[in-house]
């Protein structure tokens, strides 16, 4: 059983005072099908026949007039006329139905979302499927009301469902919908779509009745009573309470219902006061936007919001008033987002994607307020709403960061009362500021109207050559207005379904930009000598066109490209009559077939060529880097986006000529060009744009390509001696740069783009020595990042040593030179990639040749630290793999080895701590060099080297077969060592044991010499006892490190030097015992007892050791008698 849905109340009251009740008696309220006699709908019949005057008139009335006005205008309307008006009042186009039942019409959904969307799941597609499968039934049209049932087929998980659908319509628009499916969404459900399309496609199968009030007027009293009683009987459980209530009120003379003339009729159409617009579920729009915002960018919410914005643009293009209505609902939810206040409170910025949504919001409002046919009261209402949002504290700012200090440049024409308002009165510029300013703009300028409306608007007799002339020398119209504002007009025209008018204005703007470019070039040439002599320049435009909030260049480019490709749908197009605020609905041909509009193009020029030239002019404009991270990122993002669009265009001879022309303009354009000879220090760099130009021009004009790329390599913001901006006004060159220095948040990205440009040139210049030398000079002059220079060096090395060709020695030398520069730049700074850089440089020098290796070793002190030079450079050069790679003969090997030894000795003298061992290793095969290195170690041992370094070198000497030198170095190391009583795990203990073992193996004299050093340096009892025990096991000089045995006597503990070591060990145990007992805890008692046991073993090594230990224990008992438990343990263990 289908769910019954209560219909909305009638919009107006209906009565027929002019009709005689007597003439109605006995008449029957019969009905005819929509396509019955009198139907003149050509689309419903296969045979074409002329429409009747009745149908033509009824169709026009149905489109424009509310039915109440028709009734008021004529005392009596014949029934056939009423039927035809009712018939033609239902929408006849599926396009609007599709728009309200899917995100985008046609197949655009995939393109906008960037994902593969299953179109069969869209309500519109599902509605078509239900219609075509015969699921629509019981279709009935009563006046301006359509009803029917739609059967949803059963699925494996859901049973069959019958949905009751009701649709109200007025003047070819669906004004309300209800469906029993209970679907809650922004768009119409599939069942509403199916019923609507049934009426559009099969009108002849729909039985049409006049409004129910007309039928009731035809009934006499008996018929009316029977009608009411039957209605109550059929639906008594639902309507009986309501029927009784109404009956009581009607019978009461003073009831409210009797004070009103007539009665409501839900099928009688709209009243005069009703707004004529398509049904839009405002509550669902608000709920959906609120839901998407609450998801914070997850689950594709950002994509869904973008689709909603696309839906607004689609509505605007269809000239549907719901576009502004829907955007208002979206904006209210955006403004109510609780994260705005949280971010403001925390001082954090919103995410980049969320920020872009706000930008789109502001741009859409700009389009809406610039609607060329909106009424003044509409614009006033929008202005009030925009100002209200603008005044909210949490309203996002335009630049995404802080207040913008730019002057108000939007109102370039003095069209409004507030057109020249000082920007100083505005504390900040929000995302709505430009839309608010645009409310002062109008379309009444006669020159503007002629440009937009007339393909033949020319003036060949106009000879005014001033800066703001209305026509150029060819008589073509120009439009002088702040460029972003003028382009916002173009966007508004396109957005509101006027593609042809948008094209005319776009062409006039581009021709104006061309003329200005030529004038600027001439102006600069006249003053070039003076400006170059001063060495300063002026920024000419604070608001760059690329990265601007209104995206002027992107708008012009898209308008011209869509025209050139014939993409723009012109079905809604028509000439505009702005003076009357009306528009003609006459249709015209496709835009790319407009022969008259082409009269304003050069001979042989296309819209595509004009679009490309416009993009090149915008990208090459010199403009200042804006403040704030988001604004700077937007400049980079928009530039890359525009270049990506340009890369989709295949270059032909015509486009190559345009590239050449614009390249010359840019090189010679002075302060107007970002590629001029002098640029302002804080201008937006041209690296990305120049890379694109270089790639495009290289096959056709290599000289020009390199000029562009080399000129663009500059990055003056990093130059300490860069010229400052000229704050004066040299002749007519505008300079409005405030005295500030921006924080370049995107500097790392800019430097990477500079590096990419240089890498592209290096790749292209392979095999051309002159070009490579020029590029190398440019890199060394302009790139200031060591990491980027290193990347370029690596790139050049890879290109020079490709596997499929012989190495390019010139490019290898460039790579080496860049690598040397990196070494010099990072020599005195910390860089985590430094070791990688050094190793790579040696590899590169090896590829260049032996002379390169010799050269870097000769000048090592300017390139490497001593440690790098010995441990990496010299070691790698002396390796067998290097010798084999270079195919060196004996003489060359010796020369290279000599340089490496010289380097090693120099490094050892400069940094003996870190380089001495490497120097000794490198000099092993040369006696003189080895002795020199050893002497350097001895000289540095007393002052500049640690015991760890000395022990390491001593072990190396022993390993090389120099035990006496090892002993000497070990004694020097002992002089630097100091082990306290509790350092029984110190890493130097093994070195001390090794040194004593080495001394013991050399003989009694050596042992006698080192023991005083040990006693002085080591206070740890366990270490001393270990040394003592080892010295008593063998005879000095009789057991070497390799276990060679000889006969001899053991050393006595009662004589020097072991007596001194024994006394020191016993003393160390006593001192350590007292130190431990000072802060001992019960958990350490057992460990302490074990320590005393080891101490007793050492005491007993002396001839009177037993007595000494007993006295020692007795002293402990007396001194620490308060530690009763511990002393009890001591007594038990040592009785």
Short mmCIF file of N, CA, C and O in Angstrom, two decimals, residues 180-220:
data_model
loop_
_atom_site.label_atom_id
_atom_site.label_comp_id
_atom_site.label_asym_id
_atom_site.label_seq_id
_atom_site.Cartn_x
_atom_site.Cartn_y
_atom_site.Cartn_z
N UNK A 180 5.83 9.40 -1.77
CA UNK A 180 5.67 8.47 -0.65
C UNK A 180 6.92 7.69 -0.30
O UNK A 180 6.93 6.95 0.68
N UNK A 181 8.00 7.85 -1.07
CA UNK A 181 9.22 7.07 -0.77
C UNK A 181 9.94 7.60 0.46
O UNK A 181 10.79 6.92 1.02
N UNK A 182 9.60 8.84 0.86
CA UNK A 182 10.24 9.40 2.04
C UNK A 182 11.67 9.83 1.83
O UNK A 182 12.39 10.10 2.80
N UNK A 183 12.11 9.92 0.58
CA UNK A 183 13.48 10.31 0.29
C UNK A 183 13.74 11.76 0.73
O UNK A 183 12.94 12.65 0.48
N UNK A 184 14.88 11.96 1.39
CA UNK A 184 15.28 13.30 1.80
C UNK A 184 16.60 13.65 1.14
O UNK A 184 17.64 13.07 1.45
N UNK A 185 16.53 14.56 0.21
CA UNK A 185 17.73 14.95 -0.53
C UNK A 185 17.51 16.33 -1.12
O UNK A 185 16.39 16.84 -1.15
N UNK A 186 18.58 16.90 -1.61
CA UNK A 186 18.47 18.21 -2.26
C UNK A 186 17.69 18.09 -3.56
O UNK A 186 16.92 18.97 -3.93
N UNK A 187 17.87 16.98 -4.24
CA UNK A 187 17.32 16.83 -5.57
C UNK A 187 16.07 15.94 -5.58
O UNK A 187 15.80 15.20 -4.63
N UNK A 188 15.32 16.03 -6.68
CA UNK A 188 14.11 15.23 -6.83
C UNK A 188 14.47 13.76 -6.85
O UNK A 188 15.50 13.35 -7.39
N UNK A 189 13.59 12.95 -6.30
CA UNK A 189 13.84 11.51 -6.30
C UNK A 189 13.50 10.93 -7.68
O UNK A 189 12.89 11.59 -8.53
N UNK A 190 13.86 9.68 -7.90
CA UNK A 190 13.66 9.04 -9.20
C UNK A 190 12.17 8.92 -9.53
O UNK A 190 11.79 8.94 -10.71
N UNK A 191 11.32 8.81 -8.50
CA UNK A 191 9.88 8.64 -8.75
C UNK A 191 9.26 9.94 -9.28
O UNK A 191 8.43 9.92 -10.19
N UNK A 192 9.68 11.08 -8.73
CA UNK A 192 9.23 12.37 -9.24
C UNK A 192 9.71 12.56 -10.67
O UNK A 192 8.98 13.04 -11.54
N UNK A 193 10.96 12.16 -10.93
CA UNK A 193 11.51 12.27 -12.29
C UNK A 193 10.69 11.42 -13.25
O UNK A 193 10.32 11.86 -14.35
N UNK A 194 10.38 10.19 -12.86
CA UNK A 194 9.63 9.28 -13.74
C UNK A 194 8.26 9.86 -14.09
O UNK A 194 7.85 9.85 -15.27
N UNK A 195 7.54 10.39 -13.08
CA UNK A 195 6.21 10.95 -13.34
C UNK A 195 6.32 12.21 -14.21
O UNK A 195 5.52 12.40 -15.14
N UNK A 196 7.31 13.06 -13.94
CA UNK A 196 7.49 14.29 -14.72
C UNK A 196 7.78 13.95 -16.18
O UNK A 196 7.20 14.55 -17.11
N UNK A 197 8.70 13.02 -16.39
CA UNK A 197 9.06 12.67 -17.77
C UNK A 197 7.91 11.97 -18.49
O UNK A 197 7.78 12.07 -19.71
N UNK A 198 7.08 11.24 -17.73
CA UNK A 198 5.89 10.63 -18.33
C UNK A 198 5.01 11.72 -18.93
O UNK A 198 4.52 11.61 -20.05
N UNK A 199 4.81 12.81 -18.15
CA UNK A 199 3.98 13.91 -18.64
C UNK A 199 4.62 14.64 -19.82
O UNK A 199 3.94 15.08 -20.75
N UNK A 200 5.98 14.76 -19.81
CA UNK A 200 6.69 15.45 -20.89
C UNK A 200 6.69 14.61 -22.17
O UNK A 200 6.42 15.12 -23.26
N UNK A 201 6.95 13.33 -22.02
CA UNK A 201 7.13 12.47 -23.20
C UNK A 201 5.82 11.87 -23.71
O UNK A 201 5.72 11.54 -24.89
N UNK A 202 4.86 11.69 -22.83
CA UNK A 202 3.61 11.04 -23.23
C UNK A 202 2.41 11.88 -22.82
O UNK A 202 1.51 11.41 -22.09
N UNK A 203 2.34 13.12 -23.24
CA UNK A 203 1.22 13.96 -22.81
C UNK A 203 -0.12 13.44 -23.30
O UNK A 203 -1.15 13.66 -22.65
N UNK A 204 -0.12 12.73 -24.44
CA UNK A 204 -1.39 12.24 -24.99
C UNK A 204 -2.00 11.13 -24.14
O UNK A 204 -3.18 10.82 -24.25
N UNK A 205 -1.18 10.54 -23.23
CA UNK A 205 -1.68 9.46 -22.39
C UNK A 205 -2.12 9.94 -21.01
O UNK A 205 -2.50 9.15 -20.16
N UNK A 206 -2.03 11.24 -20.79
CA UNK A 206 -2.41 11.80 -19.49
C UNK A 206 -3.78 12.43 -19.61
O UNK A 206 -4.00 13.33 -20.44
N UNK A 207 -4.74 11.97 -18.80
CA UNK A 207 -6.07 12.54 -18.81
C UNK A 207 -6.06 13.87 -18.07
O UNK A 207 -5.59 13.96 -16.94
N UNK A 208 -6.55 14.91 -18.73
CA UNK A 208 -6.46 16.26 -18.20
C UNK A 208 -7.83 16.75 -17.76
O UNK A 208 -8.81 16.63 -18.51
N UNK A 209 -7.89 17.29 -16.55
CA UNK A 209 -9.11 17.88 -16.03
C UNK A 209 -8.84 19.33 -15.67
O UNK A 209 -7.71 19.70 -15.35
N UNK A 210 -9.88 20.12 -15.70
CA UNK A 210 -9.76 21.50 -15.24
C UNK A 210 -9.56 21.49 -13.72
O UNK A 210 -9.79 20.47 -13.06
N UNK A 211 -9.14 22.61 -13.15
CA UNK A 211 -9.02 22.67 -11.69
C UNK A 211 -10.29 22.20 -11.01
O UNK A 211 -11.40 22.39 -11.51
N UNK A 212 -10.12 21.59 -9.85
CA UNK A 212 -11.25 20.96 -9.16
C UNK A 212 -12.34 21.97 -8.83
O UNK A 212 -13.55 21.65 -8.79
N UNK A 213 -11.94 23.23 -8.62
CA UNK A 213 -12.96 24.26 -8.34
C UNK A 213 -13.88 24.46 -9.53
O UNK A 213 -15.09 24.70 -9.38
N UNK A 214 -13.32 24.37 -10.77
CA UNK A 214 -14.15 24.48 -11.96
C UNK A 214 -15.15 23.32 -12.03
O UNK A 214 -16.31 23.49 -12.39
N UNK A 215 -14.70 22.15 -11.70
CA UNK A 215 -15.58 20.98 -11.71
C UNK A 215 -16.70 21.13 -10.69
O UNK A 215 -17.88 20.81 -10.95
N UNK A 216 -16.34 21.61 -9.51
CA UNK A 216 -17.35 21.79 -8.47
C UNK A 216 -18.40 22.84 -8.87
O UNK A 216 -19.59 22.72 -8.52
N UNK A 217 -17.98 23.88 -9.60
CA UNK A 217 -18.92 24.90 -10.06
C UNK A 217 -19.96 24.32 -11.03
O UNK A 217 -21.06 24.84 -11.17
N UNK A 218 -19.59 23.24 -11.67
CA UNK A 218 -20.51 22.63 -12.64
C UNK A 218 -21.56 21.71 -11.96
O UNK A 218 -22.47 21.23 -12.61
N UNK A 219 -21.44 21.47 -10.68
CA UNK A 219 -22.35 20.56 -9.97
C UNK A 219 -23.49 21.35 -9.32
O UNK A 219 -23.30 22.47 -8.84
N UNK A 220 -24.70 20.70 -9.27
CA UNK A 220 -25.78 21.28 -8.51
C UNK A 220 -25.67 20.82 -7.06
O UNK A 220 -24.73 20.09 -6.70
#
